[in-house]
Short mmCIF file of C-alpha atoms in Angstrom, two decimals:
data_model
loop_
_atom_site.label_atom_id
_atom_site.label_comp_id
_atom_site.label_asym_id
_atom_site.label_seq_id
_atom_site.Cartn_x
_atom_site.Cartn_y
_atom_site.Cartn_z
CA MET P 1 119.30 70.35 -0.71
CA ARG P 2 122.97 69.30 -1.05
CA ILE P 3 123.26 66.37 1.40
CA GLY P 4 126.26 64.29 2.30
CA ILE P 5 126.04 61.02 4.15
CA LEU P 6 129.62 59.91 5.86
CA GLY P 7 128.64 56.29 6.41
CA THR P 8 127.75 53.29 3.96
CA GLY P 9 125.82 50.93 6.61
CA ASN P 10 122.16 50.14 6.98
CA VAL P 11 121.58 53.90 8.42
CA GLY P 12 123.28 55.50 5.66
CA GLN P 13 121.92 53.83 2.79
CA ALA P 14 118.46 54.28 4.03
CA LEU P 15 118.60 57.58 4.87
CA ALA P 16 120.76 58.10 1.52
CA SER P 17 118.06 56.64 -0.61
CA ALA P 18 114.78 58.07 1.25
CA TRP P 19 116.40 61.52 0.56
CA ALA P 20 117.43 61.10 -2.93
CA ARG P 21 113.53 59.82 -3.81
CA ALA P 22 112.69 63.46 -1.92
CA GLY P 23 114.55 64.93 -4.34
CA HIS P 24 117.60 65.94 -2.37
CA ASP P 25 121.21 65.89 -4.28
CA VAL P 26 122.97 63.06 -2.04
CA VAL P 27 126.69 62.44 -2.25
CA VAL P 28 127.42 59.24 0.34
CA GLY P 29 130.51 59.38 2.04
CA SER P 30 132.33 56.20 1.85
CA ARG P 31 135.91 55.42 3.59
CA ARG P 32 137.04 52.85 0.80
CA PRO P 33 135.75 54.70 -2.11
CA ASP P 34 138.11 52.91 -4.28
CA ASP P 35 137.34 49.24 -2.90
CA PRO P 36 135.37 47.30 -5.53
CA GLU P 37 134.50 45.00 -2.76
CA ARG P 38 132.40 47.74 -0.99
CA LEU P 39 131.17 49.13 -4.11
CA THR P 40 130.04 45.46 -4.58
CA GLU P 41 128.30 45.45 -1.36
CA LEU P 42 126.87 49.41 -2.50
CA LYS P 43 125.67 48.59 -6.19
CA GLU P 44 121.95 48.81 -5.21
CA LEU P 45 122.52 52.37 -4.02
CA ILE P 46 124.61 53.29 -6.77
CA THR P 47 122.62 51.53 -9.63
CA SER P 48 119.69 53.70 -7.80
CA GLY P 49 121.66 56.67 -9.11
CA LEU P 50 123.14 57.85 -5.79
CA ARG P 51 127.21 58.65 -6.16
CA VAL P 52 129.22 57.04 -3.88
CA GLU P 53 132.83 59.01 -3.20
CA GLY P 54 135.16 59.84 -0.38
CA CYS P 55 134.17 61.10 3.27
CA ALA P 56 136.43 64.32 2.15
CA ALA P 57 134.16 64.68 -1.06
CA ALA P 58 130.78 63.88 0.58
CA ALA P 59 131.80 66.69 3.38
CA ALA P 60 132.48 69.43 0.28
CA HIS P 61 129.44 68.46 -1.29
CA ALA P 62 127.16 68.94 1.69
CA GLU P 63 125.06 72.16 2.92
CA VAL P 64 123.81 69.33 5.75
CA LEU P 65 126.28 66.23 6.23
CA VAL P 66 124.59 63.21 8.06
CA ASN P 67 126.99 61.32 10.58
CA ALA P 68 125.50 57.90 9.75
CA THR P 69 128.66 55.92 10.68
CA PRO P 70 129.46 53.99 14.14
CA GLY P 71 129.48 56.08 16.85
CA THR P 72 132.58 54.51 18.62
CA ALA P 73 134.37 56.29 15.15
CA SER P 74 132.88 59.34 14.62
CA VAL P 75 135.15 62.12 15.71
CA GLU P 76 137.70 60.32 14.81
CA LEU P 77 136.92 60.24 11.30
CA LEU P 78 135.31 63.74 11.09
CA ARG P 79 138.80 64.63 12.29
CA THR P 80 140.38 63.44 9.17
CA ILE P 81 137.92 65.64 6.66
CA GLY P 82 139.15 68.37 9.74
CA ALA P 83 137.58 71.32 10.86
CA PRO P 84 138.34 73.63 8.04
CA ALA P 85 136.71 71.77 5.68
CA LEU P 86 133.62 71.53 8.32
CA ALA P 87 133.27 74.66 9.37
CA GLY P 88 129.94 76.46 9.01
CA LYS P 89 128.40 73.09 8.03
CA ILE P 90 124.75 71.40 9.52
CA VAL P 91 126.40 68.48 10.95
CA LEU P 92 123.07 65.81 11.68
CA ASP P 93 124.13 63.65 13.82
CA VAL P 94 122.39 60.22 13.64
CA GLY P 95 125.28 58.22 15.56
CA VAL P 96 125.11 56.35 18.61
CA GLY P 97 128.49 54.50 20.26
CA PHE P 98 127.90 51.11 21.16
CA LEU P 99 130.67 49.24 22.85
CA GLU P 100 130.91 45.39 22.59
CA ASP P 101 129.52 44.61 25.86
CA GLY P 102 126.66 46.56 25.09
CA SER P 103 127.22 49.51 26.72
CA LEU P 104 127.45 53.19 25.50
CA SER P 105 130.94 54.85 24.46
CA HIS P 106 129.72 58.24 25.60
CA PRO P 107 128.09 57.04 28.58
CA ASP P 108 128.44 60.71 30.83
CA VAL P 109 128.00 62.74 27.68
CA SER P 110 126.82 62.28 24.03
CA LEU P 111 128.29 61.64 20.73
CA GLY P 112 126.46 64.70 19.77
CA GLU P 113 128.18 66.78 22.36
CA GLU P 114 131.11 65.38 21.37
CA ILE P 115 131.21 66.16 18.06
CA GLN P 116 129.76 70.15 18.85
CA ARG P 117 132.63 70.28 21.12
CA ALA P 118 135.51 68.86 18.84
CA PHE P 119 134.16 70.94 15.60
CA PRO P 120 132.91 73.81 17.48
CA GLU P 121 132.46 75.46 13.71
CA THR P 122 129.83 73.04 12.76
CA ARG P 123 125.93 73.11 13.77
CA VAL P 124 125.07 69.99 15.11
CA VAL P 125 121.84 68.84 15.39
CA LYS P 126 121.09 65.27 16.52
CA THR P 127 117.95 63.53 15.21
CA LEU P 128 117.07 59.99 14.31
CA CYS P 129 118.80 58.21 17.05
CA THR P 130 115.92 56.65 18.82
CA ILE P 131 114.58 54.72 16.13
CA ASP P 132 115.92 51.92 14.06
CA ARG P 133 116.33 52.65 10.12
CA LYS P 134 113.28 51.31 8.74
CA VAL P 135 111.28 53.30 10.61
CA MET P 136 113.71 56.48 9.95
CA VAL P 137 112.28 56.52 6.60
CA ALA P 138 108.90 54.80 7.12
CA PRO P 139 107.20 56.43 10.01
CA GLU P 140 103.78 55.24 8.69
CA SER P 141 104.92 51.99 9.36
CA LEU P 142 103.85 52.05 12.62
CA GLU P 143 100.48 51.06 14.22
CA GLY P 144 100.22 54.92 15.21
CA PRO P 145 102.19 58.33 15.30
CA ALA P 146 105.54 57.99 17.38
CA THR P 147 108.04 60.83 18.05
CA VAL P 148 111.38 62.25 16.79
CA PHE P 149 113.58 64.30 18.98
CA LEU P 150 115.83 66.68 17.98
CA SER P 151 118.87 68.98 20.10
CA GLY P 152 121.04 71.14 18.94
CA GLU P 153 122.15 74.78 19.70
CA ASP P 154 121.81 76.34 16.55
CA ALA P 155 117.64 77.28 15.65
CA GLU P 156 118.46 77.55 11.81
CA ALA P 157 120.12 74.66 11.35
CA LYS P 158 117.55 72.69 13.60
CA THR P 159 114.71 74.40 10.89
CA VAL P 160 116.78 72.66 8.43
CA VAL P 161 117.06 69.51 9.93
CA ARG P 162 113.56 69.40 11.06
CA GLY P 163 112.49 69.83 7.13
CA LEU P 164 114.70 67.03 6.37
CA VAL P 165 113.06 64.74 8.64
CA THR P 166 109.26 65.55 7.45
CA ASP P 167 110.78 65.15 4.05
CA LEU P 168 111.32 61.13 5.50
CA GLY P 169 107.47 61.24 5.87
CA TRP P 170 107.38 62.87 9.68
CA ALA P 171 104.62 64.85 10.37
CA ASP P 172 105.87 68.25 11.44
CA ASP P 173 103.87 67.98 14.74
CA ALA P 174 105.82 64.64 15.44
CA LEU P 175 109.02 66.44 16.11
CA LEU P 176 109.90 67.53 19.72
CA ASP P 177 112.82 69.98 20.01
CA LEU P 178 114.30 68.79 23.15
CA GLY P 179 116.70 72.00 23.40
CA GLY P 180 120.78 72.75 22.99
CA ILE P 181 122.84 70.22 22.46
CA GLY P 182 123.20 68.79 26.23
CA THR P 183 119.93 67.36 25.52
CA ALA P 184 121.25 64.93 22.61
CA ARG P 185 122.60 62.80 26.15
CA GLY P 186 118.72 61.75 26.51
CA GLN P 187 118.45 60.57 22.89
CA GLU P 188 121.31 58.66 22.96
CA HIS P 189 120.79 56.65 26.49
CA PHE P 190 117.69 55.90 25.05
CA ALA P 191 119.46 53.62 23.42
CA LEU P 192 119.48 50.97 26.55
CA LEU P 193 115.83 50.95 26.81
CA PHE P 194 115.54 50.74 23.29
CA MET P 195 117.49 47.26 23.66
CA GLY P 196 115.34 46.23 25.98
CA ILE P 197 112.20 47.12 24.37
CA ALA P 198 113.07 45.48 21.04
CA THR P 199 113.98 42.13 22.71
CA ALA P 200 110.83 42.15 24.72
CA THR P 201 108.92 42.66 21.63
CA GLY P 202 110.88 40.77 18.74
CA THR P 203 110.76 43.25 16.65
CA TYR P 204 113.62 46.71 16.16
CA GLU P 205 110.25 48.42 13.89
CA PHE P 206 108.52 50.67 16.69
CA GLY P 207 108.95 54.11 17.77
CA ILE P 208 107.82 56.01 21.11
CA ARG P 209 105.18 58.91 21.36
CA VAL P 210 105.00 61.32 23.85
CA VAL P 211 101.53 61.22 25.62
CA LEU P 212 101.05 64.06 27.10
CA PRO P 213 98.44 65.17 30.12
CA ASP P 214 94.37 64.94 28.45
CA THR P 215 94.12 68.80 28.70
CA ALA P 216 90.66 67.76 26.95
CA GLY P 217 89.60 65.91 30.36
CA THR P 218 87.98 63.19 28.03
CA GLY P 219 90.54 60.18 28.44
CA SER P 220 90.26 59.80 24.53
CA GLN P 221 92.63 57.60 23.19
CA GLY P 222 92.21 59.54 19.51
CA LEU P 223 93.37 62.96 20.33
CA PRO P 224 96.07 64.58 18.07
CA HIS P 225 99.51 64.55 18.59
CA GLY P 226 99.38 67.79 20.47
CA GLN P 227 103.03 67.62 21.47
CA GLY P 228 103.43 71.81 21.20
CA ALA P 229 100.66 72.38 23.51
CA PRO P 230 100.97 70.96 26.94
CA MET J 1 98.70 42.52 50.59
CA ARG J 2 101.37 43.79 53.02
CA ILE J 3 103.35 46.48 51.46
CA GLY J 4 106.03 48.42 53.10
CA ILE J 5 107.20 51.68 51.31
CA LEU J 6 110.74 53.16 52.05
CA GLY J 7 110.62 57.10 51.31
CA THR J 8 108.26 59.51 52.29
CA GLY J 9 108.80 61.97 49.57
CA ASN J 10 106.21 62.48 46.61
CA VAL J 11 106.67 59.45 44.79
CA GLY J 12 106.28 57.17 48.41
CA GLN J 13 103.24 59.33 49.49
CA ALA J 14 101.79 58.87 46.00
CA LEU J 15 102.28 54.86 46.10
CA ALA J 16 101.24 54.44 49.71
CA SER J 17 97.71 56.44 49.45
CA ALA J 18 97.10 55.00 45.80
CA TRP J 19 97.79 51.49 47.34
CA ALA J 20 95.70 52.10 50.35
CA ARG J 21 93.11 52.98 48.54
CA ALA J 22 93.15 49.59 46.52
CA GLY J 23 92.55 47.89 49.83
CA HIS J 24 96.52 47.05 50.17
CA ASP J 25 97.57 47.04 54.12
CA VAL J 26 100.54 50.05 53.67
CA VAL J 27 103.49 50.95 56.32
CA VAL J 28 105.35 53.97 55.33
CA GLY J 29 108.81 53.62 56.28
CA SER J 30 110.40 57.01 57.52
CA ARG J 31 114.24 57.50 58.66
CA ARG J 32 112.93 59.66 61.06
CA PRO J 33 109.76 58.29 62.27
CA ASP J 34 109.61 60.70 65.82
CA ASP J 35 110.54 63.75 64.21
CA PRO J 36 107.85 66.03 64.96
CA GLU J 37 108.40 68.25 62.33
CA ARG J 38 108.63 65.39 59.82
CA LEU J 39 105.51 63.91 60.89
CA THR J 40 103.79 67.21 60.78
CA GLU J 41 104.78 67.47 56.89
CA LEU J 42 103.09 63.95 56.96
CA LYS J 43 100.07 64.65 58.17
CA GLU J 44 97.47 64.53 55.32
CA LEU J 45 99.33 60.82 54.96
CA ILE J 46 98.30 59.99 58.86
CA THR J 47 95.24 61.43 59.00
CA SER J 48 94.16 59.75 55.76
CA GLY J 49 95.06 56.69 57.75
CA LEU J 50 98.62 55.48 56.75
CA ARG J 51 100.77 54.31 59.60
CA VAL J 52 104.47 55.81 59.06
CA GLU J 53 107.30 53.55 61.22
CA GLY J 54 110.89 53.49 61.40
CA CYS J 55 112.40 51.72 57.55
CA ALA J 56 113.00 48.46 59.45
CA ALA J 57 109.20 48.46 60.72
CA ALA J 58 108.35 48.80 57.17
CA ALA J 59 110.19 46.07 55.97
CA ALA J 60 109.15 43.67 58.53
CA HIS J 61 105.76 44.64 57.85
CA ALA J 62 106.21 44.08 53.84
CA GLU J 63 105.39 41.26 51.31
CA VAL J 64 106.09 44.10 48.60
CA LEU J 65 108.91 46.35 50.09
CA VAL J 66 109.19 49.53 47.79
CA ASN J 67 112.21 51.35 47.16
CA ALA J 68 110.88 55.21 46.85
CA THR J 69 113.97 56.93 48.53
CA PRO J 70 116.37 59.08 46.47
CA GLY J 71 118.88 56.68 44.12
CA THR J 72 121.65 58.01 45.60
CA ALA J 73 121.05 56.78 48.92
CA SER J 74 118.99 53.44 48.58
CA VAL J 75 121.68 51.02 48.98
CA GLU J 76 122.95 52.63 51.78
CA LEU J 77 119.19 52.76 53.56
CA LEU J 78 118.53 48.94 52.93
CA ARG J 79 121.96 48.54 54.33
CA THR J 80 120.47 49.70 57.56
CA ILE J 81 117.93 47.47 57.23
CA GLY J 82 120.16 44.26 56.56
CA ALA J 83 120.48 41.31 54.18
CA PRO J 84 118.42 39.03 56.72
CA ALA J 85 115.85 41.21 57.15
CA LEU J 86 115.36 41.80 53.53
CA ALA J 87 115.73 37.86 52.32
CA GLY J 88 113.16 36.83 50.63
CA LYS J 89 110.93 39.63 50.03
CA ILE J 90 110.01 41.00 46.81
CA VAL J 91 111.91 44.98 46.19
CA LEU J 92 109.45 46.97 44.13
CA ASP J 93 112.39 49.76 43.09
CA VAL J 94 110.94 53.14 41.77
CA GLY J 95 114.36 55.07 42.84
CA VAL J 96 116.46 56.43 40.33
CA GLY J 97 119.67 58.38 41.16
CA PHE J 98 120.28 61.98 40.31
CA LEU J 99 123.99 63.71 40.46
CA GLU J 100 123.38 67.55 41.75
CA ASP J 101 124.80 68.45 37.86
CA GLY J 102 121.96 66.70 36.71
CA SER J 103 123.52 63.33 35.60
CA LEU J 104 122.87 59.93 36.69
CA SER J 105 124.67 58.56 40.17
CA HIS J 106 124.72 55.19 38.22
CA PRO J 107 125.72 55.88 35.06
CA ASP J 108 127.36 52.50 33.88
CA VAL J 109 125.02 50.03 35.51
CA SER J 110 121.53 50.48 37.08
CA LEU J 111 120.08 51.36 40.80
CA GLY J 112 117.90 48.32 40.17
CA GLU J 113 121.05 46.00 39.29
CA GLU J 114 122.97 47.49 42.36
CA ILE J 115 120.24 46.73 44.66
CA GLN J 116 119.81 43.03 43.65
CA ARG J 117 123.56 42.30 43.56
CA ALA J 118 124.04 44.06 47.00
CA PHE J 119 121.18 41.39 48.29
CA PRO J 120 121.12 38.49 46.55
CA GLU J 121 118.08 36.90 48.27
CA THR J 122 115.49 39.54 47.61
CA ARG J 123 114.02 39.70 44.11
CA VAL J 124 113.92 43.01 42.75
CA VAL J 125 111.41 44.14 40.17
CA LYS J 126 112.45 47.86 38.83
CA THR J 127 108.91 49.53 37.76
CA LEU J 128 107.41 52.74 37.01
CA CYS J 129 110.69 54.86 37.00
CA THR J 130 110.08 56.21 34.21
CA ILE J 131 106.82 58.76 34.68
CA ASP J 132 106.27 61.07 37.35
CA ARG J 133 104.30 60.23 40.57
CA LYS J 134 101.22 62.19 39.56
CA VAL J 135 100.88 59.58 36.06
CA MET J 136 102.05 56.67 38.26
CA VAL J 137 98.95 56.87 40.30
CA ALA J 138 96.80 58.71 37.44
CA PRO J 139 97.33 56.51 33.95
CA GLU J 140 93.56 57.88 32.83
CA SER J 141 95.22 61.45 33.11
CA LEU J 142 96.95 61.08 29.61
CA GLU J 143 95.52 61.75 26.55
CA GLY J 144 96.08 57.99 25.73
CA PRO J 145 97.88 54.75 26.79
CA ALA J 146 101.55 55.02 27.99
CA THR J 147 103.73 52.08 28.72
CA VAL J 148 105.03 51.03 32.14
CA PHE J 149 108.44 49.13 31.87
CA LEU J 150 109.54 45.91 34.52
CA SER J 151 112.80 44.38 34.78
CA GLY J 152 113.64 41.64 37.30
CA GLU J 153 114.76 38.03 37.53
CA ASP J 154 111.87 36.35 39.48
CA ALA J 155 109.09 35.62 37.29
CA GLU J 156 106.55 35.24 40.44
CA ALA J 157 107.88 38.57 41.86
CA LYS J 158 107.46 40.45 38.43
CA THR J 159 103.90 38.74 38.48
CA VAL J 160 103.10 40.33 42.01
CA VAL J 161 104.17 43.41 40.96
CA ARG J 162 102.29 43.55 37.76
CA GLY J 163 99.59 43.04 39.80
CA LEU J 164 100.32 46.23 42.04
CA VAL J 165 100.64 48.47 39.00
CA THR J 166 97.27 47.49 37.35
CA ASP J 167 95.70 48.37 40.96
CA LEU J 168 97.31 51.87 40.16
CA GLY J 169 94.75 52.22 37.39
CA TRP J 170 97.60 50.91 34.51
CA ALA J 171 95.97 48.26 32.21
CA ASP J 172 97.67 44.87 32.02
CA ASP J 173 98.42 45.31 28.45
CA ALA J 174 100.36 48.85 28.76
CA LEU J 175 102.91 46.74 31.06
CA LEU J 176 105.91 45.74 29.17
CA ASP J 177 108.27 42.79 30.62
CA LEU J 178 112.13 44.41 29.33
CA GLY J 179 113.77 40.41 31.01
CA GLY J 180 116.20 40.18 33.63
CA ILE J 181 116.92 43.18 36.36
CA GLY J 182 119.91 44.26 33.86
CA THR J 183 117.26 45.80 31.86
CA ALA J 184 116.75 48.16 34.45
CA ARG J 185 119.58 49.86 33.08
CA GLY J 186 117.54 50.95 30.22
CA GLN J 187 114.49 52.06 32.32
CA GLU J 188 116.98 54.44 34.70
CA HIS J 189 118.82 55.88 31.54
CA PHE J 190 115.99 57.06 30.41
CA ALA J 191 115.56 59.68 33.22
CA LEU J 192 117.84 61.58 30.94
CA LEU J 193 115.23 62.07 28.11
CA PHE J 194 112.57 62.39 30.42
CA MET J 195 113.93 65.37 31.75
CA GLY J 196 114.28 66.99 28.03
CA ILE J 197 110.85 65.76 27.54
CA ALA J 198 109.33 67.84 30.65
CA THR J 199 111.61 70.60 29.67
CA ALA J 200 110.41 70.46 25.99
CA THR J 201 106.82 70.22 26.58
CA GLY J 202 106.57 72.22 30.29
CA THR J 203 105.00 69.20 32.13
CA TYR J 204 106.56 66.44 33.95
CA GLU J 205 102.93 64.59 33.76
CA PHE J 206 103.32 62.83 30.69
CA GLY J 207 104.21 58.70 29.65
CA ILE J 208 105.63 57.46 26.22
CA ARG J 209 103.73 54.67 24.34
CA VAL J 210 105.91 51.73 22.82
CA VAL J 211 104.66 52.10 18.64
CA LEU J 212 104.98 49.23 17.37
CA PRO J 213 104.25 48.15 13.50
CA ASP J 214 101.33 48.46 12.00
CA THR J 215 100.90 44.52 11.35
CA ALA J 216 97.22 45.09 10.20
CA GLY J 217 98.69 47.24 7.77
CA THR J 218 96.17 49.91 7.94
CA GLY J 219 98.37 52.99 9.64
CA SER J 220 95.00 53.24 11.83
CA GLN J 221 95.75 55.29 14.99
CA GLY J 222 93.50 53.66 16.69
CA LEU J 223 94.45 50.08 17.17
CA PRO J 224 94.29 48.50 20.62
CA HIS J 225 97.94 48.43 22.66
CA GLY J 226 98.98 45.17 21.14
CA GLN J 227 102.62 45.74 22.83
CA GLY J 228 102.49 41.54 22.92
CA ALA J 229 101.82 40.76 19.57
CA PRO J 230 105.03 42.13 17.46
#
């Protein structure tokens, strides 16, 4: 699949490398594709064979366009690419916007919803924003299975994104479809609890697992990850 | 321990019964302690031996005062009791404020912080607000261990509250101390993801478990709930 990744930070780099390893055709979009200094910072990515181009080129390349830019700047960046160039594309949105004081830049809504509203002809799927980039691409690094959430209006787009998330190593039954893009709000607001847990445990490399009722009535801790069967 | 519970809704009733069963001296505070209709609704609670009195009487009784009132009304209700009557008390705050549209009534702060600020001489501990009332008092009903969070400024108060949460059946290592009362924001904002998960799974009776890095390097799913040792 042709993937374009907007954002050359830690998240964008981790996802680009992982999807390239999984056999996808990945182009990374940089806001400064001709800046030698920035290209030096991305040397590892480039020497591994990944192409770094401008954001518009990455978008043009993409069947699935990944937003891994800072959430505070994402809508503005997408505007520079323009609605016509984005029309019909699946936008896999990982971004969360933080202000300097640690609060969310979209407190009463979500970035996912804002992108969907600003670009109604795109098909936005919010996912992966509840976990750190290292865990994103290495779910097996945790002591047990964690849950990844999906939010979006377009069922086909969610199926495609589900496939891309499993390509990162996530089991299909680790993915929980929350519903429409309005549910992105819950995923993004979790960032505040995420920060609390990270501070308390001393690591960003954790997940959360949805633990359902014990329908088997055994109280067992070893049941499979049966989110589909409450 | 002498516990006062503000709020006679589902959460207040569940907690009152569970702590009474655990041997605590519980008084439930109702806003309408003399309303025969309301007392009829609380018949089950009363016939089980629990005392229902006014909010001020419940507060006067309490070493630990539990706020299980609707989050939109909690600060105002506490004001009717008054800061002098609340001074020095531990306030175990379970409340989350929702507006009619499903958004939070305290989007840029938290109810826990607001109570602490409005009544600086109380010792507020936010906890239990990330789970449904049925799970609150029956953690063993889940398919595996979930996590309960604590937020508050006063270490002694958190130790007392920790004891009360374990009295509900939670293992001590299921409790994760997030830090100061500012971290209550993360707990309360999780309500948005909670609602999404509840809709997606068809049940309110779930928990979330913090899944830490697999420091043993085995990828085992059967490791103990080692939140203290990231």
